Amino acid sequence: MAPPRSRAILPLLVAVAATAALLFGLVRAGVLRPAAAPAGAERPAAAPPSLPARIGFNEHVQPLLSENCYACHGPDSGSRKAGLRLDRAEFALAQRPGGAAIVPGQPDASPVIRRIRSTSPAEIMPPPDSHKTLTPAQIALMEAWVRNGAAYEEHWSFLPPKRPAVPPGGGANPIDAFVRARIESAGLSPNSPEEPARRFRRAALALTGLPPAPAEADAFAAAPTEAAFAAAVDRMLASPAHAEHMARHWLDVARYADTHGIHIDNYRSIWPYRDWVIAAFAANLPFDRFTVEQLAGDLLPDATLDQQIATGFHRCNPTTSEGGAIDDEYLALYAKDRVETTAAAWLGLTMGCAACHDHKFDPVSQREFYEFASFFRNTTQKAMDGNIATTPPNVLVPAPADRGRWTELNTALQAADAALAARRAAATPDLDRWAGDVAAATASVALPPDGLLLHLAATEGRGRSLADSAPGAGRSFTLTADPVWTQTLHGAAARLAEPATADLGDLGGFDATNRFSFGAWVLVPEGSGALLARMDEADGFRGWDLWFQNGEVAVHLIASWEADAIKVETKSPLKPGAWTHVFATYDGSGKAAGVRIYLDGEPAETKVAKDALRGSIRTATPLALGRRSRSAGFRNGTFRDLRLYGRLLDPPEVARLAAADAVRAALAAGGGSRTEEQKEALLGHFLAHVDPQSRELTARRAALETEIDTLRKRGAISLVMAEKPTPPSARILKRGAYDQPGDEVHPGVPRVLPPLPAGDVSNRLALARWLVAPGNPLTARVTVNRLWQQIFGEGLVATAGDFGITGDRPSHPDLLDWLAVEFVESGWDLRRMVRLMVTSGTFGRAAHATPDLLRKDPANRLLARGPRYRLDGEVLRDAALAAGGLLAGRVGGPSVKPYQPDGIWETVAMPQSDTKTYVRDTGEGLHRRSLYTFWKRSAPPPAMEIFNAPSREQCTVRRERTHTPLQALVIWNDPQFVEAARALAARALAGAADDGARLDGITRPLLARRMEDGERRVLLDALAGFRRDFAADPAAAAALLKVGDSPAPDGMPAGELAAWTLTAAQVMSLDEALTL
Amino acid sequence: MHPLTHERIRHLTRRQFFGRTATGLGGAALASLLGAPAASAAPAGGGLPGLPHFAPRARRAIYLFMVGAPSQIDLFDYKPKMADLFDKDIPDSIRMGQRLTTMTSGQTRFPIAPSIYGFRQYGPGGAWISELLPWTARMAGDIAIVRSLHTDAINHEPAVTFMNTGSQIAGRACLGSWLSYGLGSMNDNLPAFVVLHARHSNPKSNVQAISARLWSSGPLPAEHSGVALRSGGDAVLYLGDPPGVTRDRRRAMLDGVQALHRTSFDQVGDPAIQARIAQYEMAFRMQASVPELTDLSGEPESVNALYGPEAKEPGTFAHSALMARRMIERGVRFVQVYHRGWDQHGNLPRDLPQQCRDVDRAGYALVQDLKVRGLLDDTLVIWGGEFGRTVYCQGALKRDDYGRDHHPRNFAMWMAGGGVKAGLSLGETDDFSYNITKDPIHVRDLHATILHLLGIDHRRLGFKFQGLDQRLTGVEPAHVVPALMA
């Protein structure tokens, strides 16, 4: 034995996992049959190899061939050597020059046998450079198989399951019958039933991810009948906690996270999908519908909002918007991820292997991979996520309480539009009547002058004086130079050739809290300059302006440029040489969102260039026309009808201003000679501003829109799938390279599986339906196996994501098939299957391992013992919170940010990422169930990750389970566990008066039991020490009690509570507390 | 109550138990549990039986990863002829229409931006090194400069992932995890694979993201993931006891817990309980050994003088380099230091010099320090980024200002110690530092060579996942580079 100093630590603490892995390796290699005793120390190493009584191709030969031969003689045509293929009888037994590779019944005449027996380096198979060798036992096995006739079989998982007969004498639950038969045939005997309280705790943790309430566990322990157990299981199955727990497992499969994942890794809004998953489990949605809605809910006829949200499943893939990234490359990656995820989750196949070449082991060709990929290459989703939370396609998901109203509103909006259209169609007679009195009608066109502070019509046509026609103004302003007067259709206008500007005095002295509006008709100036400004350039540009920059329009509100200012600008330039009505309004909110710019009466598309105004914009400098305080002229721009209002104009009012000239012209033209455009302008004005009926309809519609907007703000966006209208197709990518497209292919599924239903359109919906069609041999098996894994800790097929040739064989093939058939025939009833498993005697057996069992079946593949496995990090945290009475019960909603060490995000994030800085929640967000914890892909919650949570960057159907020292540190030192221990201690102290009862108050919520006398002595002795210790060190006690946001209860002696906190922490860190 | 007798465990004293657990779980005890014959091949320090495959040149490694892609033309790949071609378009015969990132694929011109930095030859091999790296130049005789690396990826995220895991797509095991998995640990108290994040000092440098996936074990058992050592807060996550919990109190707690664990093991017989007992002791030891590791007060003044004053500031590259040496001394197998900010698309003359100042002296100091302590012979040191940069300018070109886009076709790194041929300059590129003309070394070849130096045949270190033997070098051919080795 090596000296202790050189021992390794981290890797060595996984004895169990390693033991199991090694054993499985032997099983997989076909050397060991699971039923037989493992190659034990008892057996001399030199003993002649013993052969199984019946040699099966699937069970014994295929594993050996796939491990040692298929890399060169398997399904992959690209790497095949000597044209020889050994995975299927039609090739292996076929005549070749020099005879068939395998001659049934004649090992000595079979070249394959000769080559594996050979000792010559030139001839031996596998060849030396493969670094693979066959053991004598394996060679003997091959010989015997050939001698017996070299019978091939289809791979077991590709044959549809048939319901096997339940073995007799196994009790009421068929699971127990199958398991018992297997145990007995191995010469073992199963453990007796587990103690009731422990069985109850096990069921609660498996079903809800939470320990049971002590009272419930006690009640069951007092009267532990099967009926009481079944009733309790049904209660747990009906609880929201069960739905959350099921959802949490599925979210690993769905690779759910709250950020995009690649590069900037910004926030992604997709939590409504997570809530859909919870709701689906709560409703026990049949698994076939669960499948179809997630993969293709958008393609269902009249897809509901929920069915669209469900398609978030395939929007959970990691995406990028890295500068320089190439679209084709990422579109290929996204499709590959979706193929791999779909194949792993439903088919248990590792199809991703076939992206670059034919699969090495399984009958999936590269062409078939791309046929499958084509289902996912028809999305409207862009390659780049834009680093925005709502990357299209997406849907708006109203808050749960708004769902009904949301539907009503959208219906009402449609009705309002229809009513408006109807009125528009019927309005002509009324319009004609109104327009008949031209003078009266013309007089009514102008916007009433409420709040009009300044109005320069600029129609003088000569001179340098401009009259202000605002009500009561009675003044005029003088330009510093003559403008160039031009004539327009609607009158004169002034072009401000430099240095023509005007001082407009003390008008428009607004502050950031005032509402005001301003604008004019303009022909764009050259370069950049202000048409109207009250801005002091010498004082950090304090003030406001209407700014033109290279043809675009902008509005500034500035306290101090550029740190303390708002700037909003239009996205595209005005057309040079064409009149545009430019108008801006500001609502006094102090935010860029409060600035609107209108072009020709319509709200313009704008972008926010600055949104950081905090200070005052009021300035002593006067209002100026054609410049700011001294420069930035409106160079060679032309304007007319310039207005400044001391109020916020609404969109119809701005539209009215913009339309007024055209309407007047239309009226003047008279009924007979109006152009179509003029008729349109007139009708628009009439409906918007004159016709009472239409105005009322418009007002009602606006109210609907306001309400819709309110609901929208209360709701959330969720990312969904959407299909292009064209039929799906894909190109085969040579060696998987995005820039080497080959043949075009169309949707299809691997030939080894049943075909797509005839007649359907071959799209995602067809794929989804095919997955749950009766003939599919894989989906039901894969799904019940994953459920089994979730509940028992290990699947009947240990490789839950690989049911292919190199995957593990089922430990109980008949049981797996029975469960699969039962699942389908029950209507894909997940809850029924869960209930069956948890109420089985197999699940309820005692978990202890006798030396005999440990030696003969160390990994418990035969299930002679009850399950015993380390709980997931989420369960550990939730259990601690629940035991301490801290767990918040709310279901669903945006993700939350509980305690997390500082710097986890900051260390890895890009400076511009919106998930760069972790700001933890206060209050409820600290104590929600762990499946609501915000999941940043590039820096997942560390306490979860340390307990083997995946990063959610790819589909994970099976978590690892390791034991490392870092896990101990989490349980001991993570504030959420320390706080929970203190809360639990406080409850125990408050709940009982003597130490024994208080100890029960700690162990019952965590372990669902009272400690035995010996255990009690250990804990109470330790407690006595803690008491003495804290009595001597009150500062330490006080410090410990301050951990966590939730306050320690008043009135409890600090030393006592601190001592009990350590006791609670001890119990929380027991292996038993961390284990099912 | 299910009393069990488990002879082997029951008769061990506590002390023997721990000794046995820690060594045995990796090899002998596991083997006896399985009854496998003669499992003596299992090394004492964990890792896989049969590894190393042959006598290693290096037993451990330090990888200084410059995230963002340092410009090879401005640092190691001297191209004097470019001086005459300022603002001339790079010839099509050189560019050969190969793919560009979308950041420059829209450019109408590809004007050459000659490096404005002076180069001189250093060391016995006459290696060309830029004036930006004066300290590196001093140790030209200790390092091997490779100028002919090339990679498959053209953008940071996939390229950094590729450099670490051999795959552009997240999810594979990284180099450090492979070493931990294959070779195991060499110490009792610290993880086998530690990651450090050194901050860059120039706030204007263009920074690329990194993520926990870069030190992930992928499909390998999770305990082979890198443990990130932090410069602020707890050096290892959750290392510090809560306020009010002293070492003695923790020990008293733990004694109670372990007593209950022993009872529990007697009743349940699950070997996982033994693992938990050992793991808790290891955690307790780590709580002491990590603070000892990070406490630099015992470092002599000569060391501070060597690394420079920044070495005293946690989080600097110099501090990280010193920490790397301390970890290597304590038997950490693989230390990876990330330094970001090397993505000079524009303003290269503003940002690159400071990036170099961050790492130049400390890199030199690390190599010298290892040498003085006799550790360099079997410690491999690697310095470099994920790809190179273009000779042509991205954005506006001025005499004294330019930027460079991503260039996967060739780039430069340096390596030292651990069996690397000191003083070597390997590989050549054309006059434009655009195409490799001699000794191309693919990232896979680099991986194969690194593993080789550590005594590993890259073809024989695999892990079965999704039906395939996963390997660092993947399925494409990869070649060890003998020329790089002493």
Short mmCIF file of N, CA, C and O in Angstrom, two decimals, chain A residues 886 899 926-927 979 982-983 1041-1048:
data_model
loop_
_atom_site.label_atom_id
_atom_site.label_comp_id
_atom_site.label_asym_id
_atom_site.label_seq_id
_atom_site.Cartn_x
_atom_site.Cartn_y
_atom_site.Cartn_z
N LEU A 886 -38.76 28.31 6.50
CA LEU A 886 -38.48 29.50 5.71
C LEU A 886 -39.02 29.42 4.30
O LEU A 886 -39.14 30.43 3.59
N TYR A 899 -29.22 33.93 -1.92
CA TYR A 899 -27.81 34.16 -1.54
C TYR A 899 -26.88 33.51 -2.53
O TYR A 899 -27.09 32.39 -2.98
N LEU A 926 -35.38 35.11 -1.43
CA LEU A 926 -34.29 34.34 -0.83
C LEU A 926 -34.70 32.93 -0.50
O LEU A 926 -33.87 32.06 -0.30
N HIS A 927 -36.01 32.71 -0.41
CA HIS A 927 -36.48 31.45 0.17
C HIS A 927 -37.47 30.72 -0.72
O HIS A 927 -38.27 29.95 -0.22
N GLU A 979 -28.51 29.89 7.86
CA GLU A 979 -29.75 30.57 8.24
C GLU A 979 -30.86 29.54 8.51
O GLU A 979 -31.61 29.65 9.50
N ARG A 982 -30.36 27.85 11.84
CA ARG A 982 -30.76 28.73 12.94
C ARG A 982 -32.28 28.80 13.05
O ARG A 982 -32.85 28.75 14.15
N ALA A 983 -32.96 28.90 11.89
CA ALA A 983 -34.42 28.97 11.92
C ALA A 983 -35.00 27.67 12.48
O ALA A 983 -35.97 27.68 13.25
N LEU A 1041 -25.83 34.22 14.99
CA LEU A 1041 -27.27 34.41 14.82
C LEU A 1041 -27.60 35.48 13.78
O LEU A 1041 -28.74 35.60 13.34
N LYS A 1042 -26.59 36.26 13.38
CA LYS A 1042 -26.86 37.33 12.41
C LYS A 1042 -26.81 36.83 10.96
O LYS A 1042 -27.12 37.58 10.04
N VAL A 1043 -26.39 35.60 10.76
CA VAL A 1043 -26.27 35.10 9.38
C VAL A 1043 -27.66 35.02 8.74
O VAL A 1043 -28.58 34.47 9.33
N GLY A 1044 -27.79 35.58 7.55
CA GLY A 1044 -29.07 35.52 6.85
C GLY A 1044 -29.92 36.75 7.11
O GLY A 1044 -29.75 37.44 8.11
N ASP A 1045 -30.80 37.02 6.17
CA ASP A 1045 -31.66 38.21 6.26
C ASP A 1045 -32.78 38.05 7.27
O ASP A 1045 -33.25 39.02 7.84
N SER A 1046 -33.26 36.81 7.43
CA SER A 1046 -34.40 36.65 8.33
C SER A 1046 -33.90 36.81 9.76
O SER A 1046 -32.87 36.25 10.13
N PRO A 1047 -34.59 37.59 10.57
CA PRO A 1047 -34.08 37.88 11.91
C PRO A 1047 -34.28 36.70 12.86
O PRO A 1047 -35.23 35.94 12.72
N ALA A 1048 -33.36 36.57 13.80
CA ALA A 1048 -33.56 35.58 14.86
C ALA A 1048 -34.70 36.08 15.74
O ALA A 1048 -34.86 37.28 15.93
#
